[in-house]
CSV table of C-alpha atoms in Angstrom, one decimal:
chain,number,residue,atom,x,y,z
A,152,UNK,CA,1.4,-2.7,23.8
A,153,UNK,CA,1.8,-4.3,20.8
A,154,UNK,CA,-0.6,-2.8,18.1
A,155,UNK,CA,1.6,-0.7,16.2
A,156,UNK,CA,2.0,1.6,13.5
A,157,UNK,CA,1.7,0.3,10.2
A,158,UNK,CA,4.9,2.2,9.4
A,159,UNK,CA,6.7,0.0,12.1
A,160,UNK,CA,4.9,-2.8,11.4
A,161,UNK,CA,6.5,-3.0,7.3
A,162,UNK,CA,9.8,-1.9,9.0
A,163,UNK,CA,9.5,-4.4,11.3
A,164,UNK,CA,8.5,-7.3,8.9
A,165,UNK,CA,11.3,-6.0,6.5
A,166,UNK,CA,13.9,-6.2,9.7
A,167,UNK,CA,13.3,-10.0,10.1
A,168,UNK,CA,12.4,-10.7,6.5
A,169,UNK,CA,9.4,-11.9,7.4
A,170,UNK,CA,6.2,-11.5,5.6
A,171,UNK,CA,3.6,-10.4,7.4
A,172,UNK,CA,0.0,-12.4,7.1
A,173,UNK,CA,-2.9,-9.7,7.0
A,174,UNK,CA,-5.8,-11.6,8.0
A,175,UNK,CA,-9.3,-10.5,7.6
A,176,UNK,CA,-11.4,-10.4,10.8
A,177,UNK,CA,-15.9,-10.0,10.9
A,178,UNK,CA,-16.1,-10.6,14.5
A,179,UNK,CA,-15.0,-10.8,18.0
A,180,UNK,CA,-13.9,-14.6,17.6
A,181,UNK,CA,-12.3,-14.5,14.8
A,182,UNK,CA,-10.2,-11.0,16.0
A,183,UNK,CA,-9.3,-13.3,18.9
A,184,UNK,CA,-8.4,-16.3,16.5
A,185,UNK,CA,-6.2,-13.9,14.4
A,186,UNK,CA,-4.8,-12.1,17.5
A,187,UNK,CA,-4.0,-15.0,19.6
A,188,UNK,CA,-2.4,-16.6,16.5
A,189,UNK,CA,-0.4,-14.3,15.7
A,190,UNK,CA,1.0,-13.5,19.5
A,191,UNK,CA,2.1,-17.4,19.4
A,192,UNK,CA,3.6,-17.4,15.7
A,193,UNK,CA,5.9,-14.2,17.0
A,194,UNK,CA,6.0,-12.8,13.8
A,195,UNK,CA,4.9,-9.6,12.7
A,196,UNK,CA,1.2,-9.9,11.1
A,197,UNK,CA,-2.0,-7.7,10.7
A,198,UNK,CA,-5.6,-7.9,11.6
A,199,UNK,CA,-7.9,-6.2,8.7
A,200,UNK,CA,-11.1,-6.0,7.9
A,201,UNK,CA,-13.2,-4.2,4.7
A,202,UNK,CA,-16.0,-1.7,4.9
A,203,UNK,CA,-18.6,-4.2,3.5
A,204,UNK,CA,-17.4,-6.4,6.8
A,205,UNK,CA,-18.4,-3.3,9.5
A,206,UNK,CA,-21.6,-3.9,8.9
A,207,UNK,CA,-22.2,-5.7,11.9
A,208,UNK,CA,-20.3,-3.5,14.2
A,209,UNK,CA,-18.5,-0.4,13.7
A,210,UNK,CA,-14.9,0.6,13.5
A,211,UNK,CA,-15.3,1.4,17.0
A,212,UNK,CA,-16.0,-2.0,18.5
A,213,UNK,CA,-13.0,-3.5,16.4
A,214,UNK,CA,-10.4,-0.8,17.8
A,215,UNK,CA,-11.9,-1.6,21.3
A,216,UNK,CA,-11.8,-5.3,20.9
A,217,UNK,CA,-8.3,-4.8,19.5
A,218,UNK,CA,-7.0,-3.1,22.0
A,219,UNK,CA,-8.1,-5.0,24.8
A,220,UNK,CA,-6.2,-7.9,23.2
A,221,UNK,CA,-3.5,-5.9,22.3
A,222,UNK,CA,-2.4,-4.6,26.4
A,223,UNK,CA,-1.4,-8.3,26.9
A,224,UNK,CA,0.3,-9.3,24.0
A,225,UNK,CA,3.9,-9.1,22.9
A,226,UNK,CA,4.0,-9.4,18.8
A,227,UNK,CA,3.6,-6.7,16.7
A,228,UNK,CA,0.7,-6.3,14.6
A,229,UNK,CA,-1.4,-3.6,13.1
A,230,UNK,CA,-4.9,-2.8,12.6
A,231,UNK,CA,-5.7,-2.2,8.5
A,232,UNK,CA,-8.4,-1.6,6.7
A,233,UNK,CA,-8.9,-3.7,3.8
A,234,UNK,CA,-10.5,-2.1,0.2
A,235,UNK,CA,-11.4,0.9,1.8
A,236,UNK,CA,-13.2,2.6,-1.3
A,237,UNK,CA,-14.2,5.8,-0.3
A,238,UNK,CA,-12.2,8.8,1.7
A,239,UNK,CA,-15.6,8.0,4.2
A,240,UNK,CA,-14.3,5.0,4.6
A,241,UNK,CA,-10.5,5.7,5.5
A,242,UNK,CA,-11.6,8.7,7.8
A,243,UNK,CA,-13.9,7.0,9.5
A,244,UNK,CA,-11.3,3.9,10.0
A,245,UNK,CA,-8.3,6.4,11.1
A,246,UNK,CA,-10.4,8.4,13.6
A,247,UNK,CA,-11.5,5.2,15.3
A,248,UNK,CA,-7.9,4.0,15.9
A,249,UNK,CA,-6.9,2.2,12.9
A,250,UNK,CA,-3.1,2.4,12.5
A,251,UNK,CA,-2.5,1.3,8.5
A,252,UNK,CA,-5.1,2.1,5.7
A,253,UNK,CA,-5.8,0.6,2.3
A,254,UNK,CA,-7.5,2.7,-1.0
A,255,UNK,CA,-8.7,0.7,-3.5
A,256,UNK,CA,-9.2,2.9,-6.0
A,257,UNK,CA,-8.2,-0.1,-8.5
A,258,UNK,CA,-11.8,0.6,-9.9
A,259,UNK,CA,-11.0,3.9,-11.3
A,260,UNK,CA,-9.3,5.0,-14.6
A,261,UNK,CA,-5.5,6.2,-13.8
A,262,UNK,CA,-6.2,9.3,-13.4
A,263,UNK,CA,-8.9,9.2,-11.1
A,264,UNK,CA,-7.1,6.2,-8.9
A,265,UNK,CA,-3.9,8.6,-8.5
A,266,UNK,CA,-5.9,11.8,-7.9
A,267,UNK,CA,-8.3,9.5,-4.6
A,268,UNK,CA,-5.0,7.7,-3.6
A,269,UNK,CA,-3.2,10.9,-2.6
A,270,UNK,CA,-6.1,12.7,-1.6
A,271,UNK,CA,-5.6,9.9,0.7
A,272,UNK,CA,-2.2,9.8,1.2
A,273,UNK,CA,-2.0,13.1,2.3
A,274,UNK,CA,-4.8,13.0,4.9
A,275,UNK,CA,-3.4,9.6,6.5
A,276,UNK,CA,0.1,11.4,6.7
A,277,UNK,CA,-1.7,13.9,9.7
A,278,UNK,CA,-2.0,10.8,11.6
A,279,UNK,CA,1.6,9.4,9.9
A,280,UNK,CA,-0.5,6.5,9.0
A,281,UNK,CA,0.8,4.5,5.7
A,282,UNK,CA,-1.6,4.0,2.7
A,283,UNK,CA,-1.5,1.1,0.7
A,284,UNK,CA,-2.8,1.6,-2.9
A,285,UNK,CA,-4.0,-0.6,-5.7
A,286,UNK,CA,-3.5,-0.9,-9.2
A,287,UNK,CA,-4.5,-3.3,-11.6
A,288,UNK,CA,-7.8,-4.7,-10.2
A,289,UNK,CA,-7.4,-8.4,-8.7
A,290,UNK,CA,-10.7,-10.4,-10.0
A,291,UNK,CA,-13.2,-12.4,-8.1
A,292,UNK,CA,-15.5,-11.1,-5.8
A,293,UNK,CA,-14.3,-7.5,-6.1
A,294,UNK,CA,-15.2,-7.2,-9.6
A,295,UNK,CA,-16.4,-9.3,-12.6
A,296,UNK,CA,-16.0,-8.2,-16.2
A,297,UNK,CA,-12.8,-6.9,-17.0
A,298,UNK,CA,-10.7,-8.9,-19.8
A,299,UNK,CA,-8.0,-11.4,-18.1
A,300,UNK,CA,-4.9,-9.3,-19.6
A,301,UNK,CA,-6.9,-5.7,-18.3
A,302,UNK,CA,-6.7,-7.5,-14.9
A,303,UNK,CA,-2.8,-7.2,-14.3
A,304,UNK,CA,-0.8,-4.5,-13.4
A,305,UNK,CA,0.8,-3.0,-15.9
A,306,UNK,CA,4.7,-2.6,-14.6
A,307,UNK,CA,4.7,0.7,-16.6
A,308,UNK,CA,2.4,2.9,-14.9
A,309,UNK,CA,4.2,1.7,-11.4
A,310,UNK,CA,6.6,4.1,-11.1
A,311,UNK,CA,4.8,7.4,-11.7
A,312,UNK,CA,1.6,5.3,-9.9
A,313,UNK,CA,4.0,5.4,-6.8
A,314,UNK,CA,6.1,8.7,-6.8
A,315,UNK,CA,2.9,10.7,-8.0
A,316,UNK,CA,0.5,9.2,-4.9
A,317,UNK,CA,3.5,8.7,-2.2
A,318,UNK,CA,1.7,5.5,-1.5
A,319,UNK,CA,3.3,3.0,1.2
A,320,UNK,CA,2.7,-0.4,-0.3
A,321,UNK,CA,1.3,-1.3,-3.6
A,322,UNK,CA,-1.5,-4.1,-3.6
A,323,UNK,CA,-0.7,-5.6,-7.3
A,324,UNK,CA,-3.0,-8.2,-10.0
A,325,UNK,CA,-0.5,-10.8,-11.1
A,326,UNK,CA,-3.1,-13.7,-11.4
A,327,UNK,CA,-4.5,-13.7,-7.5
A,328,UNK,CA,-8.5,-13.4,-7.2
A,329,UNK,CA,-10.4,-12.8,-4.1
A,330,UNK,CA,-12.5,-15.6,-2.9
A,331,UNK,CA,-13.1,-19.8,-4.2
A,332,UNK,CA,-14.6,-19.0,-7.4
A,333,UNK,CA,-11.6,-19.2,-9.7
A,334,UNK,CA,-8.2,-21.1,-9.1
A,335,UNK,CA,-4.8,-18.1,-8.8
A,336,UNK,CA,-2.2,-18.6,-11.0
A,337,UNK,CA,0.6,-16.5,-10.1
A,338,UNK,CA,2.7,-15.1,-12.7
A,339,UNK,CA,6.0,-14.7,-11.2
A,340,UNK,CA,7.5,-13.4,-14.5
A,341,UNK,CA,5.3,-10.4,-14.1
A,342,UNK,CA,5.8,-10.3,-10.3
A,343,UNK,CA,9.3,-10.3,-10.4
A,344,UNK,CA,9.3,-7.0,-13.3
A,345,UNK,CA,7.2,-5.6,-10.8
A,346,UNK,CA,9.3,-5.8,-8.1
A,347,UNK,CA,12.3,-4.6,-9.9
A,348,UNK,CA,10.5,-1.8,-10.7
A,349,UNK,CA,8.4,-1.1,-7.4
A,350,UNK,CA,10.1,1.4,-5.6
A,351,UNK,CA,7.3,0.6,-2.8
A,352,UNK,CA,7.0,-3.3,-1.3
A,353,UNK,CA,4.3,-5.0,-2.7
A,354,UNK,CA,1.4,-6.4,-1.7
A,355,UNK,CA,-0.6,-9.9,-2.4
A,356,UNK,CA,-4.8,-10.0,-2.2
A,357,UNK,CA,-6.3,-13.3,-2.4
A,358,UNK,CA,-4.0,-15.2,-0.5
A,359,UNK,CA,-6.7,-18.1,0.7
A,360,UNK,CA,-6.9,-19.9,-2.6
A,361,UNK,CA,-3.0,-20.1,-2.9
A,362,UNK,CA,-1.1,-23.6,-1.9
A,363,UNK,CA,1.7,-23.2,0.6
A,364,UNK,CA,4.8,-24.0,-2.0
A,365,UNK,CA,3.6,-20.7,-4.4
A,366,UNK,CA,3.3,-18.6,-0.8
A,367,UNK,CA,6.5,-19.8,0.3
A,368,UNK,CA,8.0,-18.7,-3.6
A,369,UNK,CA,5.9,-15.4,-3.3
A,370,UNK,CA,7.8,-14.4,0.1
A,371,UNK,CA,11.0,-14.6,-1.7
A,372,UNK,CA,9.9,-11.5,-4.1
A,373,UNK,CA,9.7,-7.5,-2.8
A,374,UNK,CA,6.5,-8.8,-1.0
A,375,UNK,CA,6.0,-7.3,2.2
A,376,UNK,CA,1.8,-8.4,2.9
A,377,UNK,CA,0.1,-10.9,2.2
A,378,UNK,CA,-4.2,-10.7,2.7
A,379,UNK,CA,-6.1,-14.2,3.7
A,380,UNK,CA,-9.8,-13.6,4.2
A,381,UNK,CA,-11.8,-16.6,2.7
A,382,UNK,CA,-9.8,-19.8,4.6
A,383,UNK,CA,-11.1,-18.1,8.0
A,384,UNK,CA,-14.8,-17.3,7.1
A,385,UNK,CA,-14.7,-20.7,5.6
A,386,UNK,CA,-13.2,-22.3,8.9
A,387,UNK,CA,-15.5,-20.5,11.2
A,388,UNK,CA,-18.7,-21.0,9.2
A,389,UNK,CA,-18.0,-24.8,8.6
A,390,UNK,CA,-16.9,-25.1,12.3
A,391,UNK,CA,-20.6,-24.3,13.6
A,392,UNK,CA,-21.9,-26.2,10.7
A,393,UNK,CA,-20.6,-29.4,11.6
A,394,UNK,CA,-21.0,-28.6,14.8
A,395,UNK,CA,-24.6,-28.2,14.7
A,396,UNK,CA,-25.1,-31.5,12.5
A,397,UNK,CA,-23.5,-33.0,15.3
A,398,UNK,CA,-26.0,-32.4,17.4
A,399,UNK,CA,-29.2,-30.6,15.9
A,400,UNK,CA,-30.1,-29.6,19.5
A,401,UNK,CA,-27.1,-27.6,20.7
A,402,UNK,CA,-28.0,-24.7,22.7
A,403,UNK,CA,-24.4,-24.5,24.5
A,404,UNK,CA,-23.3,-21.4,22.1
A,405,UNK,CA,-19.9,-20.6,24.3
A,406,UNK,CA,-18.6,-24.3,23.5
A,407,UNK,CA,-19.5,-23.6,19.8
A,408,UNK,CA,-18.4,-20.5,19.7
A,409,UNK,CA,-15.2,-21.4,21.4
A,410,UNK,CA,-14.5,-24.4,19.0
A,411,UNK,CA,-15.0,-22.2,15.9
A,412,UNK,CA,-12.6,-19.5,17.4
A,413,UNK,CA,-10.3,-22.2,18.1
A,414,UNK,CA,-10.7,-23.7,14.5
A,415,UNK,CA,-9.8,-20.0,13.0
A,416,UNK,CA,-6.4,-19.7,15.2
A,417,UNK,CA,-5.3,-23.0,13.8
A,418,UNK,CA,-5.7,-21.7,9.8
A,419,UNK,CA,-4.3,-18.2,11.1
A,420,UNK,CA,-1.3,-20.1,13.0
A,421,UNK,CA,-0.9,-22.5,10.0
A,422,UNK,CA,-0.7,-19.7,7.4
A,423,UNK,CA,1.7,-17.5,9.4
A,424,UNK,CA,4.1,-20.5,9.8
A,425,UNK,CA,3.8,-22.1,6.2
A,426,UNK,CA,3.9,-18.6,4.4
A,427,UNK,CA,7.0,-17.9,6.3
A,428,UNK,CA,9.0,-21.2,5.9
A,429,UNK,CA,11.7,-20.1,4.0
A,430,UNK,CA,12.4,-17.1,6.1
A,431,UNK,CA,12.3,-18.3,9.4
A,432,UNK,CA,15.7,-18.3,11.0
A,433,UNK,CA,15.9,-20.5,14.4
């Protein structure tokens, strides 16, 4: 089967030098489009999804769907969850059959963020599950007024950050934001300090508003994950949308349904591939 451990997964992923696309799913199409998208790029990826994105169905159903893909398929992926802000929230995820967890506690002063990270940390470890932590909060829709400078991660507090937590992956602020509202603007200066410094791989939010070349230049840095949410909602949404202008009297939800999915595993495909340019040896 090939849902793995998030452990194996980053090994994996580090193995081929690869970096592995963590796309965010809502539903049963676009789990499929991100599944069946990966299984034909062949390298190592993850499906995710948030807390605020359960809403619809439960941890449950997106194991279950998961894993029914999974027993077919041959490429490696894992099953994260993405911004996971409460300890709620990561038990419930790892008791349902997630295999790689995410803390934001990003939010927090330093304190508090190291003190809920390796609360964490430690419980994951039961389940030898690895925990990716943030610091530094990335800006858009996850949070609006701090100062532009308060934003990034300071390389300073990355070292005792990591070895105090025991954190897997660090999700780091070096001008990415979630979401359309505001244009990334990577600064690779800071990124490269902080992956000197990292002794963890690091990880990239916001990945949909960044253009192919700066991906391609991000994989080249102690980047292991990279998230890309917003390019699928986008895809799926506008997919029905133009399908239903089309033709205002559709009723043949399957064929819409199936065109959307389809639209999703061509961005998922597309992002694997392009992110990955540089490192894909034929």
């Amino acid at each position: 089967m090939a849902l793995v451990n998030g452990y194996t997964l980053i090994g994996e992923a580090k193995k081929q030098k690869t970096l592995a696309g963590a796309f965010n799913t809502t539903n049963l199409e676009t789990t499929l489009a991100i599944l069946d998208a990966i299984e034909e790029s062949n390298i190592p990826s993850m499906v995710q999804i948030a807390p605020t994105n359960i809403v619809l169905s439960g941890y449950k159903y997106i194991v279950d769907m998961v894993r029914n893909r999974a027993s077919t398929m041959k490429t490696p992926f894992c099953l994260h969850l993405d911004h996971g802000k409460t300890f709620e929230d990561v038990r419930q995820a790892v008791e349902a059959g997630f295999t790689s967890i995410m803390i934001d506690g990003s939010h927090l002063p330093f304190e508090e963020n190291i003190q809920l990270t390796k609360k964490v940390v430690d419980f994951c470890g039961g389940y030898n599950i690895p925990v990716e932590a943030e610091l530094g909060a990335i800006t858009g829709k996850e949070d609006d007024e701090v100062n532009e400078a308060d934003r990034k991660t300071d390389p300073n507090q990355v070292l005792e950050f990591v070895k105090r937590t025991g954190c897997a992956t660090l999700a780091v602020s070096v001008g990415n934001v979630h979401g359309f509202e505001q244009q990334p603007k990577i600064d690779f200066d800071l990124l490269g300090k902080l992956s000197d410094i990292s002794p963890v791989s690091l990880v990239i939010h916001g990945g949909s508003g960044i253009d192919d070349q700066t991906l391609q230049k991000i994989s080249q840095y102690n980047v292991v994950k990279l998230n890309i949410g917003g390019d699928l909602r986008r895809a799926y949404i506008s997919s029905i949308g133009k399908q239903y202008v089309a033709n205002n009297n559709e009723y043949n939800l399957i064929k819409v349904l199936l065109k959307a999915k389809g639209d999703v595993q061509q961005v998922v495909y597309n992002k694997i591939l392009s992110m990955n340019l540089l490192n894909i040896h034929h």
